[in-house]
C-alpha positions as a Markdown table, in Angstrom:
| # | Residue | x | y | z |
|---|---|---|---|---|
| 1 | Unk | 17.8 | -16.4 | 76.5 |
| 2 | Unk | 14.8 | -18.3 | 77.4 |
| 3 | Unk | 12.7 | -15.8 | 75.5 |
| 4 | Unk | 15.0 | -16.0 | 72.5 |
| 5 | Unk | 14.6 | -19.8 | 72.5 |
| 6 | Unk | 10.8 | -19.4 | 72.9 |
| 7 | Unk | 10.7 | -17.0 | 70.0 |
| 8 | Unk | 12.8 | -19.3 | 67.8 |
| 9 | Unk | 10.5 | -22.2 | 68.7 |
| 10 | Unk | 7.4 | -20.1 | 67.9 |
| 11 | Unk | 9.0 | -19.0 | 64.6 |
| 12 | Unk | 9.9 | -22.6 | 63.7 |
| 13 | Unk | 6.3 | -23.7 | 64.5 |
| 14 | Unk | 4.9 | -20.9 | 62.4 |
| 15 | Unk | 7.2 | -21.8 | 59.5 |
| 16 | Unk | 6.1 | -25.4 | 59.9 |
| 17 | Unk | 2.5 | -24.5 | 59.9 |
| 18 | Unk | 3.0 | -22.2 | 56.9 |
| 19 | Unk | 4.7 | -24.9 | 55.0 |
| 20 | Unk | 2.0 | -27.4 | 55.8 |
| 21 | Unk | -0.6 | -24.8 | 54.6 |
| 22 | Unk | 1.3 | -24.3 | 51.4 |
| 23 | Unk | 1.5 | -28.0 | 50.8 |
| 24 | Unk | -2.3 | -28.3 | 51.4 |
| 25 | Unk | -3.0 | -25.4 | 49.2 |
| 26 | Unk | -0.9 | -27.0 | 46.4 |
| 27 | Unk | -2.8 | -30.2 | 46.8 |
| 28 | Unk | -6.1 | -28.4 | 46.7 |
| 29 | Unk | -5.1 | -26.5 | 43.5 |
| 30 | Unk | -4.0 | -29.8 | 41.9 |
| 31 | Unk | -7.4 | -31.4 | 42.7 |
| 32 | Unk | -9.2 | -28.4 | 41.4 |
| 33 | Unk | -7.3 | -28.4 | 38.2 |
| 34 | Unk | -8.0 | -32.0 | 37.6 |
| 35 | Unk | -11.7 | -31.5 | 38.4 |
| 36 | Unk | -11.9 | -28.5 | 36.0 |
| 37 | Unk | -10.2 | -30.6 | 33.3 |
| 38 | Unk | -12.8 | -33.4 | 33.8 |
| 39 | Unk | -15.7 | -30.9 | 33.7 |
| 40 | Unk | -14.3 | -29.3 | 30.5 |
| 41 | Unk | -14.0 | -32.7 | 28.8 |
| 42 | Unk | -17.5 | -33.6 | 29.9 |
| 43 | Unk | -18.9 | -30.2 | 28.6 |
| 44 | Unk | -17.1 | -30.7 | 25.3 |
| 45 | Unk | -18.4 | -34.2 | 24.9 |
| 46 | Unk | -21.9 | -33.1 | 25.7 |
| 47 | Unk | -21.8 | -30.2 | 23.2 |
| 48 | Unk | -20.4 | -32.4 | 20.5 |
| 49 | Unk | -23.1 | -35.0 | 21.0 |
| 50 | Unk | -25.8 | -32.3 | 20.9 |
| 51 | Unk | -24.3 | -30.9 | 17.7 |
| 52 | Unk | -24.2 | -34.3 | 16.1 |
| 53 | Unk | -27.8 | -35.0 | 17.1 |
| 54 | Unk | -28.8 | -31.6 | 15.6 |
| 55 | Unk | -27.0 | -32.3 | 12.4 |
| 56 | Unk | -28.7 | -35.7 | 12.1 |
| 57 | Unk | -32.1 | -34.1 | 12.8 |
| 58 | Unk | -31.6 | -31.4 | 10.2 |
| 59 | Unk | -30.4 | -34.0 | 7.7 |
| 60 | Unk | -33.5 | -36.1 | 8.3 |
| 61 | Unk | -35.8 | -33.0 | 7.9 |
| 62 | Unk | -34.0 | -32.0 | 4.7 |
| 63 | Unk | -34.4 | -35.5 | 3.2 |
| 64 | Unk | -38.1 | -35.5 | 4.2 |
| 65 | Unk | -38.6 | -32.0 | 2.5 |
| 66 | Unk | -36.7 | -33.2 | -0.6 |
| 67 | Unk | -38.9 | -36.3 | -0.8 |
| 68 | Unk | -42.1 | -34.2 | -0.4 |
| 69 | Unk | -40.8 | -31.8 | -3.1 |
| 70 | Unk | -40.0 | -34.7 | -5.5 |
| 71 | Unk | -43.5 | -36.2 | -4.9 |
| 72 | Unk | -45.1 | -32.8 | -5.6 |
| 73 | Unk | -43.1 | -32.4 | -8.8 |
| 74 | Unk | -44.1 | -35.9 | -10.0 |
| 75 | Unk | -47.8 | -35.0 | -9.3 |
| 76 | Unk | -47.5 | -31.8 | -11.3 |
| 77 | Unk | -45.8 | -33.6 | -14.1 |
| 78 | Unk | -48.5 | -36.2 | -14.2 |
| 79 | Unk | -51.2 | -33.4 | -14.3 |
| 80 | Unk | -49.4 | -31.6 | -17.2 |
| 81 | Unk | -49.1 | -34.9 | -19.1 |
| 82 | Unk | -52.8 | -35.6 | -18.6 |
| 83 | Unk | -53.8 | -32.1 | -19.6 |
| 84 | Unk | -51.7 | -32.2 | -22.8 |
| 85 | Unk | -53.2 | -35.6 | -23.7 |
| 86 | Unk | -56.7 | -34.3 | -23.1 |
| 87 | Unk | -56.3 | -31.0 | -25.0 |
| 88 | Unk | -53.2 | -31.1 | -27.2 |
| 89 | Unk | -54.1 | -28.0 | -29.4 |
| 90 | Unk | -54.8 | -25.9 | -26.3 |
| 91 | Unk | -51.5 | -27.0 | -24.7 |
| 92 | Unk | -49.7 | -26.1 | -27.9 |
| 93 | Unk | -51.2 | -22.7 | -28.0 |
| 94 | Unk | -50.3 | -22.1 | -24.4 |
| 95 | Unk | -46.7 | -23.2 | -25.0 |
| 96 | Unk | -46.5 | -20.9 | -28.0 |
| 97 | Unk | -47.9 | -17.9 | -26.0 |
| 98 | Unk | -45.4 | -18.5 | -23.1 |
| 99 | Unk | -42.5 | -18.8 | -25.6 |
| 100 | Unk | -43.6 | -15.5 | -27.2 |
| 101 | Unk | -43.7 | -13.8 | -23.8 |
| 102 | Unk | -40.2 | -15.1 | -23.0 |
| 103 | Unk | -39.0 | -13.8 | -26.4 |
| 104 | Unk | -40.4 | -10.3 | -25.6 |
| 105 | Unk | -38.8 | -10.3 | -22.2 |
| 106 | Unk | -35.4 | -11.5 | -23.5 |
| 107 | Unk | -35.3 | -8.7 | -26.1 |
| 108 | Unk | -35.3 | -6.0 | -23.4 |
């Protein structure tokens, strides 16, 4: 009987150790889950900030390109106006020639 009592005590101790291990494992899993959630939130926030910064940078580049294009268009317009004022007959002949070419192309 002493051996049966010893076996029961060993089994009880093993069950107790197993339960303690299971509780510890559950606590570790809970900590890991919380840590992963925090890491995911941090990664999402970082990605969102990077995307926002990228959009702002692209917007600024687009505005700069638009301003440059507008400035170039104004320069070309000023050159055309100056050329027409200097040589109105030549400008009229060129405009008529371009109109004639467009008419030929539009017929086809």
